[in-house]
């Protein structure tokens, strides 16, 4: 199962490459029992290819001609290369959507095992580079495309002004990542029409990932967002280690293990620290985004296949004292300028809700709960990491911490708290 | 009642100056029946002095020697220069705190009448400059000070980790606004102790504005936020026109008329558009802030007396079509780079809750409600002002609009929605 990797050697940093194809992804779920694709050592770097689960919104632009994408999305009546999509039952006995039921949607590449990682350790994942994956279709070769869906899980879905109500809308974008001001422009959009998947199941809504949308089954509108250039913020929506509580976790709700954080600050140059829960950590990456607003209102970003290069550093439990990520119980993001703490409606919904967690969390999300969590985490960070008293921490939060809405569409809604690193590192000028 | 103003003349822009003193403020409330301090014409500029209601947290640093501040804060057993503080009863028959009961806390300078302004018009208020007001105490002359209170209305107040529970903490800052990187540094802090005001009322908590805190009544701690420099974001917490619904409005909950917006983006170079509700508009400014984080978590910013210079432009109802502020029903902020739309838990709590509005709004605030309002306002803005379809607006919001927490302490909690102006004005490079 090892792909493009070398065995790590002591005291020597290795570079690994994890290309993508059907056998190297888990689609729509995390699991502590997945076999690692490869093992790396602390300090190694790794290039991980990822695909957007929305490539099937326009297969010609985003799948055709790309052997890896064709492998992952490959699906005929006779054969579905990646059968399980989601953490639901393989026999689709709940809704009949397909194997895994689409309870979780993200194509995740991995997992990658980290040598010597044990529960209680912290995994530092530095994002060294992010490069969009260009089309390999002969007619579009070298161009980059993405898709965004205003879907039934979007925040707006119960709020339509005009009919038809409800409706789902897919917008296809071209990505100009090499422009002086990198941006996306809309190419066309279409309203979702019932799609019959290759297995013969009809999807009246966008309820299962990877359904190929063929020309002629939808009506394309080309005069969409004319003249508007959307600045890029390339990042990975999903960076996860495997959770400990249960097996087969829906990839949608983020939590203490990371996962579908959907925070655009996780771009090139940023780092995320994740608490290790299982031996080997089992790092996975996916859900590549060309850009996203805080909120991710419609339910998706501009989703766009991308390849990331990461430096992965393991911090052993016994070496954490005095470090910013000591006593870490949630994904902590560090950018060039800021610390970004991730608050959730339910910080560990798997533990909180038990066996029903994966459905309960969707019903009980609230920005008010996420704000409370972000507040508590920032107070703890300022006290434990920065050595402030509780009174100092409260004062500083009021004067200098910015709370923002991360997302209101991922089951476990998020509020982040940002504090500038500059406050603590200033000369006397 | 006119102060430092000239009568406006046709076709000639005038500059006005509204200095502060006791007769030129309304403390803790807005009212449609206040006599204007002066009248200005559309296109005029005006310099308005404002005082922080927290100057009394250290009278020596922020009041003594400053004749204007001494006038506003002047309070002896025999005489209280500004008796009404808040929209409550003058006989303090609810809690016995003092006249107006502190139902509303902000010292507002004004109101300023705008010639020809009528309900349905829009008032554009451009913030041309903001200058901190230096101490005029001989020992501290030229230095600038501010105060922040972690108060009973703060978000943290029910959440203390350590005792004593609960407690209120005042932090006094020095403001270095002329530094290369303008910043604030904490000087000292103290825990609130029961204070006897000059009228003899004992205030066990920070429940009435302008109580002079005298040295010896509190214990100062000087090792506070050592080495931390907090970057400045000077802005006015309160910019308001008079609301139409009722008289004597608590200054704390912001709403459609502006008021206590507490958004740090209302700084130098920014503009706020306010819907005019009463003849003359009745513009007031106050609650000056040296800086604040999104959230204003403890209940206050770093409050610091400042003087603003504004250009005020009246847009008549009949001339609004096609303008970004056509059909405006809320405070719309424009900065050099962004449009910032202000969402509230209750967009017009006075209309929504009727006679009990000013108490109900405190009980029913929620970020979830404020998010819904911000979403609806941004969708409407993108459709009505930018000419997008509903589907385009939803797509753009997901890709490019940032939702953030404005404040969770002002009764009517706020979420703002930000979209970059750059998206709509780009060349072909």
Coordinates of C-alpha atoms in Angstrom, one line a residue, chain A residues 67-295:
Chain A
X67 CA -5.8 9.4 -14.9
X68 CA -5.8 9.9 -11.2
X69 CA -9.1 11.7 -11.1
X70 CA -10.5 9.1 -13.5
X71 CA -9.4 6.5 -11.1
X72 CA -11.0 8.1 -8.1
X73 CA -14.2 9.1 -9.8
X74 CA -14.4 6.0 -11.9
X75 CA -18.0 4.7 -11.7
X76 CA -19.9 2.6 -14.2
X77 CA -22.9 0.3 -13.7
X78 CA -20.4 -2.5 -13.4
X79 CA -17.7 -0.9 -11.3
X80 CA -17.4 1.9 -8.8
X81 CA -13.7 2.4 -8.0
X82 CA -14.3 4.1 -4.6
X83 CA -17.5 2.4 -3.4
X84 CA -17.7 3.8 0.2
X85 CA -18.5 7.5 0.2
X86 CA -19.4 8.6 3.7
X87 CA -19.6 6.9 7.1
X88 CA -23.1 5.5 6.6
X89 CA -24.0 1.9 5.9
X90 CA -22.5 0.2 2.9
X91 CA -25.9 -1.2 1.9
X92 CA -27.4 2.4 1.8
X93 CA -30.2 1.1 4.0
X94 CA -31.0 4.6 5.4
X95 CA -31.8 6.6 2.3
X96 CA -30.7 4.4 -0.5
X97 CA -28.3 7.0 -1.8
X98 CA -25.3 4.7 -2.2
X99 CA -22.6 3.0 -0.2
X100 CA -21.7 5.1 2.8
X101 CA -24.9 7.2 2.1
X102 CA -22.9 10.4 1.6
X103 CA -22.7 10.9 5.4
X104 CA -19.5 12.7 4.8
X105 CA -18.4 14.0 1.4
X106 CA -14.7 14.8 1.3
X107 CA -12.2 13.0 -0.8
X108 CA -9.3 12.6 1.7
X109 CA -5.9 11.5 0.6
X110 CA -4.1 9.2 3.1
X111 CA -3.8 8.4 5.8
X112 CA -0.2 9.0 6.5
X113 CA 1.3 7.4 9.5
X114 CA 3.9 9.3 11.5
X115 CA 6.5 7.1 13.1
X116 CA 6.4 7.0 16.9
X117 CA 3.3 9.1 17.2
X118 CA 1.2 8.2 20.2
X119 CA -2.0 9.5 21.8
X120 CA -1.1 12.6 23.8
X121 CA 1.5 13.8 21.3
X122 CA 0.9 16.8 19.1
X123 CA 1.4 16.8 15.3
X124 CA 2.6 20.0 13.7
X125 CA 1.6 20.2 10.1
X126 CA 3.3 23.1 8.2
X127 CA 1.8 23.9 4.8
X128 CA 4.8 24.7 2.7
X129 CA 3.1 25.1 -0.6
X130 CA -0.2 24.7 -2.4
X131 CA -0.5 24.3 -6.2
X132 CA -3.8 24.0 -8.1
X133 CA -4.2 20.9 -10.3
X134 CA -4.7 21.9 -13.9
X135 CA -7.1 20.2 -16.2
X136 CA -5.6 17.4 -18.3
X137 CA -8.3 17.4 -20.9
X138 CA -6.7 18.1 -24.3
X139 CA -9.1 21.0 -25.0
X140 CA -8.5 22.6 -21.6
X141 CA -5.0 21.5 -20.7
X142 CA -3.2 23.8 -18.3
X143 CA -6.3 25.7 -17.2
X144 CA -7.6 25.4 -13.7
X145 CA -11.2 25.0 -12.8
X146 CA -13.3 24.8 -9.6
X147 CA -16.9 24.4 -8.6
X148 CA -19.1 25.8 -5.8
X149 CA -22.5 24.5 -4.9
X150 CA -25.3 26.3 -3.1
X151 CA -26.6 23.1 -1.7
X152 CA -29.3 21.8 0.6
X153 CA -26.9 22.0 3.5
X154 CA -26.2 25.6 2.9
X155 CA -27.2 28.3 5.4
X156 CA -29.4 30.1 2.8
X157 CA -31.4 27.0 1.9
X158 CA -34.5 27.7 4.1
X159 CA -34.4 31.4 3.2
X160 CA -35.1 31.8 -0.5
X161 CA -36.7 35.0 -1.7
X162 CA -37.8 33.8 -5.1
X163 CA -38.8 30.5 -6.6
X164 CA -38.3 27.8 -7.4
X165 CA -38.0 26.9 -3.7
X166 CA -35.9 25.2 -2.8
X167 CA -33.2 24.8 -5.4
X168 CA -29.5 24.0 -5.6
X169 CA -27.2 25.8 -7.9
X170 CA -23.7 24.8 -9.1
X171 CA -21.3 27.5 -10.3
X172 CA -18.3 26.5 -12.3
X173 CA -15.2 28.8 -12.0
X174 CA -12.0 29.3 -13.8
X175 CA -9.0 29.8 -11.5
X176 CA -6.3 32.3 -12.5
X177 CA -3.7 31.4 -9.8
X178 CA -0.8 32.8 -11.7
X179 CA -2.3 36.3 -12.3
X180 CA -0.7 39.3 -10.7
X181 CA -3.8 39.3 -8.4
X182 CA -4.8 35.6 -8.3
X183 CA -8.5 35.3 -8.7
X184 CA -11.5 33.2 -9.8
X185 CA -14.1 34.1 -12.4
X186 CA -17.4 32.3 -12.9
X187 CA -17.7 30.5 -16.2
X188 CA -21.3 29.3 -15.9
X189 CA -23.9 28.0 -13.5
X190 CA -26.7 25.5 -13.5
X191 CA -29.5 24.5 -11.3
X192 CA -29.3 21.0 -10.1
X193 CA -31.7 18.6 -11.9
X194 CA -32.4 15.1 -10.7
X195 CA -29.3 13.1 -11.8
X196 CA -29.3 9.4 -12.3
X197 CA -26.0 8.0 -11.1
X198 CA -24.2 5.2 -13.0
X199 CA -25.7 2.7 -10.5
X200 CA -29.2 3.8 -11.5
X201 CA -30.0 5.7 -8.3
X202 CA -31.8 9.0 -9.0
X203 CA -30.6 12.0 -6.9
X204 CA -33.2 14.7 -6.7
X205 CA -30.8 16.8 -4.6
X206 CA -27.0 17.0 -4.3
X207 CA -27.1 14.2 -1.7
X208 CA -24.2 11.9 -2.7
X209 CA -20.7 12.9 -3.7
X210 CA -19.2 12.3 -7.1
X211 CA -22.2 12.0 -9.2
X212 CA -21.1 12.8 -12.7
X213 CA -23.2 15.7 -14.2
X214 CA -23.3 15.2 -17.9
X215 CA -23.9 18.0 -20.4
X216 CA -27.5 18.0 -21.5
X217 CA -28.8 17.0 -18.1
X218 CA -28.7 20.6 -16.9
X219 CA -29.2 24.0 -18.4
X220 CA -26.1 26.2 -18.3
X221 CA -26.3 29.9 -17.8
X222 CA -23.2 31.8 -18.9
X223 CA -23.9 35.4 -17.7
X224 CA -22.9 34.7 -14.2
X225 CA -21.1 37.1 -11.9
X226 CA -20.0 39.1 -14.9
X227 CA -17.0 41.3 -14.4
X228 CA -16.4 40.0 -10.8
X229 CA -13.0 38.7 -9.9
X230 CA -12.9 36.8 -6.6
X231 CA -9.5 36.9 -4.9
X232 CA -8.0 33.5 -4.1
X233 CA -7.2 32.2 -0.7
X234 CA -6.0 28.7 -1.5
X235 CA -6.2 26.3 1.5
X236 CA -7.2 22.8 2.5
X237 CA -10.7 22.5 4.0
X238 CA -9.8 19.2 5.6
X239 CA -6.6 18.4 7.5
X240 CA -7.3 15.6 10.0
X241 CA -5.8 13.1 12.3
X242 CA -7.9 10.0 13.1
X243 CA -10.3 10.4 16.0
X244 CA -10.2 7.9 18.8
X245 CA -13.8 7.6 19.9
X246 CA -15.4 5.5 17.2
X247 CA -14.7 4.2 13.7
X248 CA -16.1 5.6 10.5
X249 CA -16.6 9.3 11.3
X250 CA -18.6 11.5 9.0
X251 CA -16.0 13.9 7.4
X252 CA -18.3 16.9 7.6
X253 CA -18.3 18.1 11.2
X254 CA -14.9 19.4 12.3
X255 CA -13.8 18.7 15.9
X256 CA -10.8 18.3 18.2
X257 CA -9.0 16.1 15.6
X258 CA -9.2 18.8 13.0
X259 CA -11.1 17.6 9.9
X260 CA -13.3 19.9 7.9
X261 CA -12.1 23.1 9.5
X262 CA -12.9 25.2 6.5
X263 CA -10.8 28.1 7.6
X264 CA -9.1 29.9 4.7
X265 CA -6.2 30.8 7.0
X266 CA -4.9 27.3 6.5
X267 CA -3.1 28.4 3.4
X268 CA 0.5 28.4 2.3
X269 CA 2.8 29.4 5.2
X270 CA 0.3 28.4 7.9
X271 CA 0.7 25.6 10.4
X272 CA -1.9 23.5 12.2
X273 CA -1.2 21.7 15.4
X274 CA -3.4 18.7 16.0
X275 CA -3.7 16.5 19.1
X276 CA -2.7 12.9 18.3
X277 CA -5.4 10.4 19.3
X278 CA -4.3 7.1 17.8
X279 CA -0.9 5.4 17.2
X280 CA 0.7 6.8 14.1
X281 CA -1.6 9.9 14.2
X282 CA -3.0 8.9 10.7
X283 CA -2.9 12.3 8.9
X284 CA -5.3 12.9 6.0
X285 CA -5.7 15.9 3.7
X286 CA -8.5 16.9 1.4
X287 CA -11.3 19.3 0.5
X288 CA -9.0 21.7 -1.4
X289 CA -10.4 25.2 -1.7
X290 CA -9.4 28.0 -4.1
X291 CA -11.1 30.5 -1.8
X292 CA -13.8 30.8 0.7
X293 CA -15.4 33.6 2.8
X294 CA -15.7 33.3 6.5
X295 CA -19.0 31.5 6.9

